[in-house]
Coordinates of C-alpha atoms in Angstrom, one line a residue:
M1 CA -7.6 11.9 14.0
K2 CA -6.5 15.3 12.2
I3 CA -3.1 15.2 10.7
A4 CA -0.7 18.1 11.8
S5 CA 2.4 17.1 9.9
L6 CA 3.9 14.7 7.4
E7 CA 7.7 14.3 7.4
A8 CA 9.9 12.3 5.0
T9 CA 13.5 11.5 6.1
V10 CA 16.2 10.0 3.7
L11 CA 18.4 7.5 5.5
R12 CA 21.6 6.2 4.0
Q13 CA 24.4 4.0 5.2
D14 CA 27.7 5.5 4.8
T15 CA 28.7 2.9 2.0
V16 CA 26.2 1.7 -0.4
D17 CA 27.2 -1.1 -2.9
A18 CA 25.0 0.0 -5.9
E19 CA 26.0 -3.4 -7.7
R20 CA 23.9 -5.5 -5.2
A21 CA 20.1 -5.9 -5.3
D22 CA 19.8 -4.8 -1.8
G23 CA 17.2 -2.3 -0.6
G24 CA 18.2 -2.3 2.9
Q25 CA 21.0 0.1 2.3
D26 CA 18.9 3.2 2.4
N27 CA 15.3 4.2 3.5
L28 CA 12.7 6.6 3.4
L29 CA 11.3 6.9 6.9
V30 CA 7.6 8.5 6.9
R31 CA 6.4 10.0 10.1
V32 CA 2.7 11.6 10.4
T33 CA 1.8 13.4 13.5
T34 CA -1.6 14.2 14.7
E35 CA -3.0 17.3 16.3
D36 CA -3.1 15.2 19.5
G37 CA 0.6 14.5 19.3
V38 CA 0.5 10.8 18.1
V39 CA 3.2 9.9 15.7
G40 CA 2.8 7.2 13.2
V41 CA 5.8 5.7 11.4
G42 CA 6.2 4.1 7.9
E43 CA 8.7 3.3 5.4
V44 CA 9.2 3.1 1.6
D45 CA 11.0 0.6 -0.3
S46 CA 12.0 2.5 -3.4
S47 CA 14.3 5.2 -4.6
P48 CA 14.2 7.6 -1.2
E49 CA 14.8 10.8 -2.8
I50 CA 12.1 10.1 -5.6
C51 CA 9.6 9.3 -3.1
K52 CA 10.3 12.1 -0.9
A53 CA 9.8 14.6 -3.8
V54 CA 6.3 12.8 -4.2
I55 CA 5.6 13.6 -0.7
D56 CA 7.0 17.1 -0.6
A57 CA 5.8 18.5 -3.8
P58 CA 3.6 21.6 -3.8
A59 CA 0.3 21.5 -5.4
S60 CA 0.2 22.0 -9.1
H61 CA -3.4 21.5 -9.8
S62 CA -6.6 19.5 -8.4
I63 CA -5.3 16.2 -9.1
N64 CA -1.5 17.0 -9.1
N65 CA -0.6 17.4 -5.4
G66 CA 2.4 16.2 -3.3
L67 CA 1.0 13.9 -0.5
R68 CA 1.8 16.4 2.4
N69 CA -0.3 19.1 0.6
L70 CA -3.3 16.8 0.5
L71 CA -2.9 15.3 4.0
V72 CA -1.9 18.0 6.4
G73 CA -5.1 19.5 8.1
H74 CA -7.1 16.3 6.8
E75 CA -9.3 14.8 9.2
V76 CA -9.1 11.0 9.0
V77 CA -12.4 9.5 9.6
D78 CA -11.7 6.2 7.5
L79 CA -8.3 5.0 6.3
Q80 CA -9.6 3.5 3.2
D81 CA -11.2 6.9 2.2
T82 CA -8.1 8.7 3.1
W83 CA -6.1 6.3 0.8
E84 CA -8.5 7.1 -2.1
M85 CA -8.2 10.7 -1.5
L86 CA -4.5 10.8 -1.5
F87 CA -4.5 8.6 -4.7
R88 CA -6.9 10.6 -6.6
G89 CA -5.3 13.8 -5.4
S90 CA -2.0 12.9 -6.9
I91 CA -3.0 10.7 -9.8
Y92 CA -1.8 13.2 -12.4
A93 CA 2.0 12.3 -11.6
G94 CA 1.3 9.4 -9.3
R95 CA -0.9 6.5 -10.1
R96 CA 1.7 3.9 -10.3
G97 CA 5.5 3.5 -9.6
A98 CA 7.0 6.1 -7.3
G99 CA 3.7 7.8 -6.8
V100 CA 2.2 4.7 -5.2
H101 CA 5.5 3.7 -3.5
A102 CA 5.4 7.1 -1.5
L103 CA 1.7 6.7 -0.8
S104 CA 2.6 3.2 0.8
G105 CA 4.9 4.7 3.5
V106 CA 2.2 7.3 4.3
D107 CA -0.5 4.6 4.6
I108 CA 1.7 2.4 6.8
A109 CA 2.3 5.6 9.2
L110 CA -1.4 6.5 9.1
W111 CA -2.4 2.8 10.3
D112 CA 0.3 3.0 12.9
A113 CA -1.1 6.4 14.0
W114 CA -4.7 5.1 14.1
G115 CA -3.8 2.0 16.1
K116 CA -1.8 4.1 18.6
T117 CA -5.0 6.6 18.6
H118 CA -7.3 3.8 19.4
G119 CA -5.0 1.8 21.7
T120 CA -5.2 -1.2 19.1
P121 CA -2.5 -3.3 17.4
V122 CA -2.9 -3.2 13.6
S123 CA -3.7 -6.8 13.4
Q124 CA -6.7 -6.4 15.6
L125 CA -7.9 -3.5 13.7
L126 CA -7.9 -5.6 10.6
S127 CA -9.3 -8.8 12.3
T128 CA -11.1 -9.9 15.3
T129 CA -8.9 -13.2 15.2
P130 CA -5.6 -12.5 14.1
K131 CA -2.7 -15.1 14.5
D132 CA -0.2 -14.4 17.1
K133 CA 2.8 -15.6 15.4
I134 CA 4.2 -16.1 11.8
R135 CA 6.7 -18.7 10.3
V136 CA 9.5 -16.8 8.7
Y137 CA 12.1 -17.6 6.3
A138 CA 15.4 -16.0 6.1
S139 CA 16.2 -14.1 2.9
I140 CA 19.7 -13.6 1.8
L141 CA 21.5 -12.8 -1.6
M142 CA 22.8 -15.9 -3.3
A143 CA 26.5 -16.4 -3.0
F144 CA 28.8 -17.1 -6.1
T145 CA 30.2 -20.4 -4.9
P146 CA 28.8 -23.7 -3.9
E147 CA 31.2 -23.5 -0.8
E148 CA 29.7 -20.1 0.1
V149 CA 26.0 -21.1 -0.3
R150 CA 26.7 -24.2 2.0
E151 CA 28.1 -21.8 4.7
N152 CA 25.1 -19.5 4.4
V153 CA 22.5 -22.4 4.4
Q154 CA 24.3 -23.6 7.6
K155 CA 24.3 -20.1 9.2
A156 CA 20.6 -19.9 8.7
K157 CA 20.0 -23.3 10.1
E158 CA 22.1 -22.5 13.1
D159 CA 20.2 -19.1 13.6
G160 CA 17.1 -21.3 13.9
F161 CA 15.4 -20.8 10.5
T162 CA 13.4 -23.7 8.9
A163 CA 13.2 -21.9 5.7
L164 CA 15.5 -20.0 3.6
K165 CA 15.4 -17.9 0.2
L166 CA 18.1 -17.5 -1.9
G167 CA 18.3 -15.0 -4.7
W168 CA 19.8 -12.5 -7.2
G169 CA 23.7 -12.6 -7.4
P170 CA 24.9 -15.1 -10.3
I171 CA 21.6 -16.7 -10.9
G172 CA 21.1 -16.8 -14.8
Q173 CA 24.6 -16.2 -15.9
S174 CA 25.4 -20.1 -16.3
R175 CA 23.2 -23.1 -16.3
E176 CA 26.1 -25.1 -15.1
N177 CA 26.6 -22.8 -12.1
D178 CA 23.0 -22.4 -11.4
V179 CA 22.7 -26.1 -11.1
A180 CA 25.7 -26.3 -8.7
L181 CA 24.4 -23.6 -6.4
I182 CA 20.9 -25.1 -6.3
T183 CA 22.4 -28.5 -5.6
A184 CA 24.7 -27.2 -3.0
A185 CA 22.0 -25.3 -1.1
R186 CA 19.9 -28.5 -0.8
E187 CA 22.7 -30.6 0.3
A188 CA 23.6 -28.1 3.1
A189 CA 19.9 -27.6 3.9
G190 CA 19.0 -31.3 4.1
D191 CA 15.5 -32.5 3.9
D192 CA 14.0 -30.6 6.8
M193 CA 14.4 -26.9 5.5
D194 CA 12.2 -25.3 3.0
L195 CA 14.1 -23.6 0.2
M196 CA 13.0 -21.1 -2.3
L197 CA 15.0 -19.5 -5.2
D198 CA 14.7 -15.8 -6.4
A199 CA 16.1 -15.8 -9.9
G200 CA 16.1 -12.0 -10.1
Y201 CA 15.1 -11.7 -13.7
G202 CA 18.0 -13.8 -14.3
Y203 CA 16.4 -15.7 -17.3
G204 CA 15.4 -12.7 -19.4
T205 CA 12.4 -14.0 -21.4
D206 CA 13.6 -17.6 -22.0
V207 CA 11.0 -19.7 -20.8
D208 CA 12.6 -23.0 -21.7
E209 CA 15.8 -22.2 -19.4
A210 CA 13.6 -21.1 -16.5
A211 CA 11.5 -24.3 -17.0
Y212 CA 14.7 -26.3 -17.1
I213 CA 15.7 -24.7 -13.7
G214 CA 12.2 -24.9 -12.4
A215 CA 12.3 -28.7 -13.1
L216 CA 15.5 -29.1 -11.2
L217 CA 14.1 -26.9 -8.3
A218 CA 10.9 -29.3 -8.3
D219 CA 13.2 -32.5 -8.2
L220 CA 15.2 -31.1 -5.2
N221 CA 11.9 -29.9 -3.5
W222 CA 12.3 -26.2 -3.4
G223 CA 9.2 -24.3 -3.0
W224 CA 9.0 -21.6 -5.8
L225 CA 10.9 -20.0 -8.4
E226 CA 10.6 -16.2 -7.9
E227 CA 10.9 -13.4 -10.5
P228 CA 12.8 -15.6 -13.5
F229 CA 11.8 -12.9 -15.7
L230 CA 11.5 -9.0 -15.9
P231 CA 8.2 -7.7 -14.2
D232 CA 6.5 -6.7 -17.5
A233 CA 7.2 -10.0 -19.3
L234 CA 3.7 -11.3 -18.6
E235 CA 3.7 -13.7 -21.6
A236 CA 6.5 -15.4 -20.3
Y237 CA 5.5 -15.7 -16.7
A238 CA 2.0 -17.0 -18.0
S239 CA 3.8 -19.5 -20.4
L240 CA 5.9 -20.7 -17.6
T241 CA 3.1 -20.8 -14.9
A242 CA 1.0 -22.9 -17.4
R243 CA 3.8 -25.6 -17.7
G244 CA 3.4 -26.3 -14.1
V245 CA 6.9 -27.4 -13.5
V246 CA 7.2 -25.6 -10.2
P247 CA 5.3 -22.8 -8.4
V248 CA 6.1 -19.4 -10.0
A249 CA 6.1 -16.3 -7.8
G250 CA 6.6 -12.8 -8.2
G251 CA 4.9 -9.3 -8.0
E252 CA 7.0 -7.2 -5.5
Q253 CA 7.4 -4.6 -8.3
N254 CA 3.6 -4.4 -8.9
A255 CA 1.9 -1.3 -7.4
S256 CA -1.9 -1.1 -6.8
R257 CA -4.7 -3.6 -7.0
W258 CA -5.2 -2.8 -10.7
E259 CA -1.6 -4.2 -11.6
F260 CA -2.6 -7.5 -9.5
L261 CA -5.8 -7.9 -11.5
E262 CA -3.7 -7.9 -14.8
L263 CA -1.6 -10.8 -13.3
A264 CA -4.7 -12.7 -12.3
R265 CA -6.1 -12.0 -16.0
M266 CA -2.9 -13.3 -17.7
G267 CA -2.6 -16.4 -15.2
A268 CA 0.9 -15.1 -14.7
M269 CA 2.0 -16.4 -11.4
N270 CA 1.0 -19.1 -8.6
I271 CA 2.2 -16.8 -5.9
W272 CA 1.9 -13.0 -5.5
Q273 CA 4.5 -11.0 -3.5
P274 CA 3.3 -7.5 -3.2
D275 CA 5.6 -5.4 -1.0
I276 CA 3.4 -3.5 1.4
A277 CA 6.0 -0.7 1.4
R278 CA 5.4 -0.3 -2.3
C279 CA 2.1 -1.8 -3.5
G280 CA 0.1 0.9 -1.9
G281 CA 0.4 0.3 2.1
I282 CA -1.8 -1.8 4.3
S283 CA -4.9 -0.5 2.9
E284 CA -4.1 -1.6 -0.6
V285 CA -2.3 -5.1 0.2
M286 CA -5.8 -6.0 2.0
K287 CA -7.7 -5.5 -1.5
I288 CA -4.9 -7.3 -3.2
A289 CA -5.3 -10.4 -0.9
E290 CA -9.0 -10.4 -1.5
I291 CA -8.3 -10.6 -5.3
A292 CA -5.5 -13.3 -4.7
D293 CA -8.3 -15.3 -2.8
Q294 CA -10.9 -15.0 -5.5
H295 CA -8.3 -16.2 -8.1
G296 CA -6.9 -19.1 -6.2
V297 CA -3.4 -17.5 -5.8
R298 CA -1.3 -17.9 -2.8
I299 CA 0.1 -14.5 -1.4
V300 CA 3.4 -14.1 0.2
P301 CA 4.3 -10.4 0.6
H302 CA 7.8 -9.3 -0.2
A303 CA 9.5 -7.8 2.7
W304 CA 13.4 -6.6 2.5
K305 CA 13.6 -3.6 4.8
S306 CA 13.7 -2.6 8.3
G307 CA 11.8 -3.6 11.2
I308 CA 9.0 -1.1 10.4
L309 CA 8.2 -3.2 7.3
K310 CA 8.7 -6.6 9.2
A311 CA 6.2 -5.6 11.9
T312 CA 3.8 -4.3 9.2
S313 CA 4.0 -7.6 7.3
L314 CA 3.4 -9.5 10.4
H315 CA 0.4 -7.5 11.3
V316 CA -1.0 -8.2 7.7
N317 CA 0.1 -11.9 7.4
A318 CA -1.7 -12.4 10.8
V319 CA -5.1 -11.8 9.1
I320 CA -4.6 -13.1 5.6
A321 CA -6.1 -16.5 5.1
G322 CA -4.2 -19.7 4.2
E323 CA -1.0 -21.0 5.2
R324 CA 1.5 -18.1 6.2
I325 CA 5.2 -17.8 5.8
Q326 CA 6.9 -14.2 6.1
E327 CA 10.1 -13.2 4.3
W328 CA 12.7 -12.0 6.9
S329 CA 15.9 -10.2 5.6
T330 CA 18.9 -11.2 7.5
A331 CA 21.4 -9.0 5.3
D332 CA 24.2 -7.4 7.0
N333 CA 22.8 -3.8 6.7
P334 CA 23.2 -1.7 9.8
L335 CA 20.4 0.8 9.0
A336 CA 17.9 -1.9 8.2
Q337 CA 18.8 -4.3 11.1
T338 CA 18.9 -1.5 13.8
L339 CA 16.3 1.1 12.8
V340 CA 13.7 -0.6 15.0
A341 CA 14.7 -1.1 18.7
P342 CA 14.5 -3.5 20.3
A343 CA 14.7 -5.8 17.2
L344 CA 11.9 -8.2 16.4
P345 CA 13.3 -11.6 17.7
V346 CA 12.8 -15.0 15.7
V347 CA 12.5 -18.1 17.8
D348 CA 12.9 -21.5 16.3
G349 CA 11.8 -19.9 12.8
W350 CA 8.8 -18.1 14.2
A351 CA 8.1 -14.2 14.9
A352 CA 5.6 -12.9 17.2
V353 CA 3.0 -10.4 15.9
P354 CA 3.6 -7.1 17.9
T355 CA 0.9 -6.7 20.4
G356 CA 1.6 -2.8 21.1
P357 CA -0.7 -0.3 19.7
G358 CA -0.4 0.5 16.0
L359 CA 2.7 -1.4 14.6
G360 CA 4.0 -1.9 18.2
V361 CA 7.6 -0.9 17.2
D362 CA 9.7 1.9 18.1
V363 CA 12.1 3.8 15.9
D364 CA 15.5 4.1 17.4
E365 CA 16.2 8.0 16.9
S366 CA 19.9 7.6 17.6
V367 CA 19.9 5.4 14.2
V368 CA 18.0 8.2 12.6
D369 CA 20.5 10.8 13.3
R370 CA 23.4 8.4 12.3
Y371 CA 22.0 7.7 8.8
R372 CA 20.0 11.0 8.3
I373 CA 20.7 12.6 5.0
V374 CA 17.8 15.1 4.5
T375 CA 14.5 15.7 6.3
S376 CA 11.4 17.4 5.0
S377 CA 11.2 21.2 5.7

């Protein structure tokens, strides 16, 4: 599979609310085209312009290349070997952060193209016995009042979801308000809906406050407390995890297997949440999943983007061991919700793993044209 072109397109909604922790408002769409005309698609959950520059940059020296310079003309024989080539060839300016974020989108597109070339779904490239459907949890931002929280929980239940994650927004600003919001959500959900809380770094490095909220979550049968602290506050994560008051989740900001190895060494979390459009792509998340299994850590990939990432995550979740549940953003973002057509359906809280070759989804070109900002030259 020889690569003829690599294109990165910045997409953005007409209005972006920069005050919201909502990565569904813009996107970097990545497309690789083979010399046989097969097109593979991926996306990046990061700053689109920064990651576009990582892809588009010309060569500076042997280990300081833009990803296009490395990939175009390359004969892909093994996807993992190609990942290593791209990582090493851009390591001088890449290695972590935006460098790995951009590589993630390219890797996803390569897996899509590889599957299409071989007429095989990605899940079947990864395993001979993939699951055919995955339970999903609705994922929305936490509202600011108990009344709004109740309405949002009820809406998720009416839409057929059996699990829901609420996060960011006002969490961490006031203990009294946090307690009111958490309690209201459980009251609205009843006993037959799983709930999870994403604190959005709201507790700084205050382990005692996070433990107080964690104990409340445990009493109300919430599944986990996600990202109570900033990503690099590993001592705080390890301390909270050691207290055992509630399962501690995080890792969506971690890029590459090496950062997850550090989480393992620190005993920082019970649940890892690598984002496949940020941690290094499909090739790298499979290695991260192996590390998680070796250290007795549950893995639940983060996924707050379009149907491309939803489909990618379904294929990966279909082959990872253990009980599976997948994040499913229901945020009202027209770009994220319409980029793939038809949209992937959720039935009674479950989503089917796509069965078409590659990722098994199609990009709606009219949506690309509608939200396109700039495309690689």
